[in-house]
Backbone as JSON Lines, residues from 0, in Angstrom:
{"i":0,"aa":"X","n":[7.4,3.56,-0.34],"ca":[6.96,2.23,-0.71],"c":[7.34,2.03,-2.17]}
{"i":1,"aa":"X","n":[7.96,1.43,-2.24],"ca":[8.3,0.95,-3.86],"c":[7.58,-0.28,-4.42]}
{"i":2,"aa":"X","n":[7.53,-0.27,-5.88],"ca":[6.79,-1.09,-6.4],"c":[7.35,-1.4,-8.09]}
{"i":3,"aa":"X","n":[6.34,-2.5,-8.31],"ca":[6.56,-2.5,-9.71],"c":[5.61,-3.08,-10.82]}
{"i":4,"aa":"X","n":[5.21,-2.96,-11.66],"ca":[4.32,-3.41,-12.84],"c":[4.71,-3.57,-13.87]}
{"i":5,"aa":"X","n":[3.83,-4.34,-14.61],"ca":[4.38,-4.76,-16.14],"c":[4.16,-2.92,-16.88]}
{"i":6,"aa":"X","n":[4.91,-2.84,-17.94],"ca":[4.49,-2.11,-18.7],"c":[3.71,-1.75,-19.7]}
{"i":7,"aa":"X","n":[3.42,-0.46,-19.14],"ca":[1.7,-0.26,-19.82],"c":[0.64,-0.44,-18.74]}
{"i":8,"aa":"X","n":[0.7,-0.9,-18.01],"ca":[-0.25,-1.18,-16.86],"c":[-0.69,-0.12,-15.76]}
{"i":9,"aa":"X","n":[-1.92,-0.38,-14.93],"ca":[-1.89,0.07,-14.37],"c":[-2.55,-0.2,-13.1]}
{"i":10,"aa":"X","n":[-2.53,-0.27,-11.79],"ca":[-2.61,-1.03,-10.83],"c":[-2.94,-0.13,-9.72]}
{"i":11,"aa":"X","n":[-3.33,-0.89,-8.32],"ca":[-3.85,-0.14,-7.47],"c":[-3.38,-0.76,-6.2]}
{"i":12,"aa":"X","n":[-2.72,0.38,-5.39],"ca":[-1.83,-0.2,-4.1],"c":[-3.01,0.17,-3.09]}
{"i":13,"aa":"X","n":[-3.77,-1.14,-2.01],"ca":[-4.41,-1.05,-1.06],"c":[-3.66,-1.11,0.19]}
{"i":14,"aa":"X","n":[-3.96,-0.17,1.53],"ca":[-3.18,-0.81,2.55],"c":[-4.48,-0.88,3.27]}
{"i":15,"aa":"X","n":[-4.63,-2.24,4.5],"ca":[-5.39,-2.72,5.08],"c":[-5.04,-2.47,6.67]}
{"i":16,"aa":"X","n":[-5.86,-2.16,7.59],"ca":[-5.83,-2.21,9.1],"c":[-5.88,-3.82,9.65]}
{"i":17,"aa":"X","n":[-5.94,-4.03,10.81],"ca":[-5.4,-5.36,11.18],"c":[-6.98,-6.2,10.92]}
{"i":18,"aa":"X","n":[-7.72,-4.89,11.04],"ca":[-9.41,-5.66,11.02],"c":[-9.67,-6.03,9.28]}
{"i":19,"aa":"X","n":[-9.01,-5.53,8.37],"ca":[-9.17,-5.71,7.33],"c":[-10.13,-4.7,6.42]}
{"i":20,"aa":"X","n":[-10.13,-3.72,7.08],"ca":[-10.66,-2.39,6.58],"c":[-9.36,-1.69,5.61]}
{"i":21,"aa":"X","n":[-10.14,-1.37,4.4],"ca":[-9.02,-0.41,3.63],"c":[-8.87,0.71,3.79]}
{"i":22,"aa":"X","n":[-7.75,0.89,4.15],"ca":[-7.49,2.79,4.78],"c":[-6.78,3.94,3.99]}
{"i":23,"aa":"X","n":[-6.32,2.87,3.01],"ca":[-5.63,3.55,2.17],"c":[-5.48,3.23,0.85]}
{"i":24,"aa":"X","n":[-6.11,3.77,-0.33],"ca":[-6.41,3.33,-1.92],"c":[-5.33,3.8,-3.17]}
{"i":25,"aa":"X","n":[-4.46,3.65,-3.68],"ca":[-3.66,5.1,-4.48],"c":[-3.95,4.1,-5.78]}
{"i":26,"aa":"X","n":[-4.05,4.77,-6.73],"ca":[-4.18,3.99,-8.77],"c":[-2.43,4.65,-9.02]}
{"i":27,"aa":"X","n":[-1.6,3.5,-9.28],"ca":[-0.31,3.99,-9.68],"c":[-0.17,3.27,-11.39]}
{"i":28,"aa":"X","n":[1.27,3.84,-11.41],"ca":[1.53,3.74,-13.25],"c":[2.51,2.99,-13.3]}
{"i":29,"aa":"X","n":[2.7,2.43,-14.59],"ca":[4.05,1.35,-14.36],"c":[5.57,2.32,-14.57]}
{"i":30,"aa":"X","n":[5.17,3.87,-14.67],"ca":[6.19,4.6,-14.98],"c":[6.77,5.42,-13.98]}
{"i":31,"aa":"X","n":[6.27,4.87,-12.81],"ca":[6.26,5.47,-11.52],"c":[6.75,4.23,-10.63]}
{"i":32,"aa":"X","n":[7.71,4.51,-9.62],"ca":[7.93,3.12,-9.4],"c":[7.99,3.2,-7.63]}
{"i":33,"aa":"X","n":[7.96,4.33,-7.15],"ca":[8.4,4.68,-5.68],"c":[6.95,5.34,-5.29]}
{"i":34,"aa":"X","n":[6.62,5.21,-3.89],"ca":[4.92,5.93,-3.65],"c":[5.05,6.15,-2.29]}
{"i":35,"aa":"X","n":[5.04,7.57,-1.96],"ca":[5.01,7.88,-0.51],"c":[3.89,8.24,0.12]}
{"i":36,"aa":"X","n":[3.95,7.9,1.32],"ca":[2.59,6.96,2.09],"c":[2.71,8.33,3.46]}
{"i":37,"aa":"X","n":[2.22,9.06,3.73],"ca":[1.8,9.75,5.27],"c":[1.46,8.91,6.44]}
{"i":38,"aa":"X","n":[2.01,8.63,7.42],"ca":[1.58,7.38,8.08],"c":[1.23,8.28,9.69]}
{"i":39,"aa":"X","n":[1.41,9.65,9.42],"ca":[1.52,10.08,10.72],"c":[0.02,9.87,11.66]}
{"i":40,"aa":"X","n":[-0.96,9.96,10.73],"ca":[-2.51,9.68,11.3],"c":[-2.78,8.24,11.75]}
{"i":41,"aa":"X","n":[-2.15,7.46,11.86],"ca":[-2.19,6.15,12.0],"c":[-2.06,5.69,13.13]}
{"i":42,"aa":"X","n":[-2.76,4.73,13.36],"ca":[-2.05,3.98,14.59],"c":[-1.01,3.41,14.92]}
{"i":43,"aa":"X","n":[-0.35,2.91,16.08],"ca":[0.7,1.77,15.65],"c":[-0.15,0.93,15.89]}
{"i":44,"aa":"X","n":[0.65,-0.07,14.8],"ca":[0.81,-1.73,14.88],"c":[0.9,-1.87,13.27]}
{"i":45,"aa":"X","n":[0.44,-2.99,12.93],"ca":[0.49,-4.25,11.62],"c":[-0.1,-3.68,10.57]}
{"i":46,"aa":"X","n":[-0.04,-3.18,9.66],"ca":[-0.73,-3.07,8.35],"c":[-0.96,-4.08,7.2]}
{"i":47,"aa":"X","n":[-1.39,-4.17,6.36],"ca":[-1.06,-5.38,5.09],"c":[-1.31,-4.12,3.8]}
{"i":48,"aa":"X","n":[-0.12,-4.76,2.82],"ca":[-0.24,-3.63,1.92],"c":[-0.14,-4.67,0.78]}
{"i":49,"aa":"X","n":[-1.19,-4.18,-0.19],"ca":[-1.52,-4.95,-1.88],"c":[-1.44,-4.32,-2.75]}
{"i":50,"aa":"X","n":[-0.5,-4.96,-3.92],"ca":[-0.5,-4.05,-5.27],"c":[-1.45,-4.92,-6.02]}
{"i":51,"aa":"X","n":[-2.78,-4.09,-6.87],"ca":[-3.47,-5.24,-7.62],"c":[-3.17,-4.55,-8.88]}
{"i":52,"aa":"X","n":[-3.23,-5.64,-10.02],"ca":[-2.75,-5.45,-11.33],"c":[-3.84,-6.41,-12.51]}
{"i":53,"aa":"X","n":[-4.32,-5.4,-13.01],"ca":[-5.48,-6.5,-13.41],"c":[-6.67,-7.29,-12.86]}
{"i":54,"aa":"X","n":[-6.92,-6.56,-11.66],"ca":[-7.77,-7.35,-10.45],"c":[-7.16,-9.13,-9.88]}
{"i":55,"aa":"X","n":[-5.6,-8.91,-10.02],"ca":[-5.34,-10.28,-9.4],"c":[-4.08,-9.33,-8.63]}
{"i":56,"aa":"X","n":[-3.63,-10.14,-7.61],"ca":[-3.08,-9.46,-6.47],"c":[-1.64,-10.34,-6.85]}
{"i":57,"aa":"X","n":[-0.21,-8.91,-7.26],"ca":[0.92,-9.48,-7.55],"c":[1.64,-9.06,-6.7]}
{"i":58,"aa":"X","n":[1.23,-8.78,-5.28],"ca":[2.35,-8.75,-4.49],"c":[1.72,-8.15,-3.02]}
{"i":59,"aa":"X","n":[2.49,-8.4,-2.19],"ca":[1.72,-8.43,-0.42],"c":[2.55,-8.5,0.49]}
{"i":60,"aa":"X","n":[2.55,-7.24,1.13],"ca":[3.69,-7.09,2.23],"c":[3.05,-6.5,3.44]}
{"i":61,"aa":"X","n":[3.72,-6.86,4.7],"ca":[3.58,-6.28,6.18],"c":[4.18,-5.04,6.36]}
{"i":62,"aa":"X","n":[3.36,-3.85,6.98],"ca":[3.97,-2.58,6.97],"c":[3.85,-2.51,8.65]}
{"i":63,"aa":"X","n":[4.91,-1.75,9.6],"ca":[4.59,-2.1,10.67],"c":[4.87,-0.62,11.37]}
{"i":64,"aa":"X","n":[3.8,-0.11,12.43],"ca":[4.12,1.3,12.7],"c":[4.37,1.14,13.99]}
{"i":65,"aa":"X","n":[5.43,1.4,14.43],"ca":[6.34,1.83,15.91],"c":[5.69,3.29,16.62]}
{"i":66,"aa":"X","n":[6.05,2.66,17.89],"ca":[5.88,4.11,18.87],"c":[6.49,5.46,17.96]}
{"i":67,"aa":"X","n":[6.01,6.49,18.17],"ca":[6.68,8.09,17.27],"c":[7.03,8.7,18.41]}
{"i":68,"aa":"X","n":[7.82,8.94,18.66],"ca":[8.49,10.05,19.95],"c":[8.89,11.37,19.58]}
């Protein structure tokens, strides 16, 4: 998962279940720019993933988990 922040900052990537439960919390750095995520415990389907920066939300994407064979 890649990301990005102002510098100097520091921010917090949430990912959400479809019910809107947070399942996943990480505090990242603006000197860090890539964040790898374990998804194997998961269910499939729809995720929603938030970077917050300052307690205002600068960015929001769909993460989506496929059948694993």
């Amino acid at each position: 998962l890649g990301y990005s922040i102002p510098q100097g900052s520091e921010g917090t990537i949430e990912i959400f279940d479809i019910n809107g439960k947070v399942i996943y919390s990480q505090t990242v750095q603006s000197d860090s720019h890539d964040l790898e995520i374990t998804t194997a415990e998961w269910s499939t389907g729809m995720y929603m993933c938030r970077l917050i920066v300052n307690s205002e939300i600068i960015g929001e994407e769909k993460i989506v988990i496929t059948d694993r064979e």
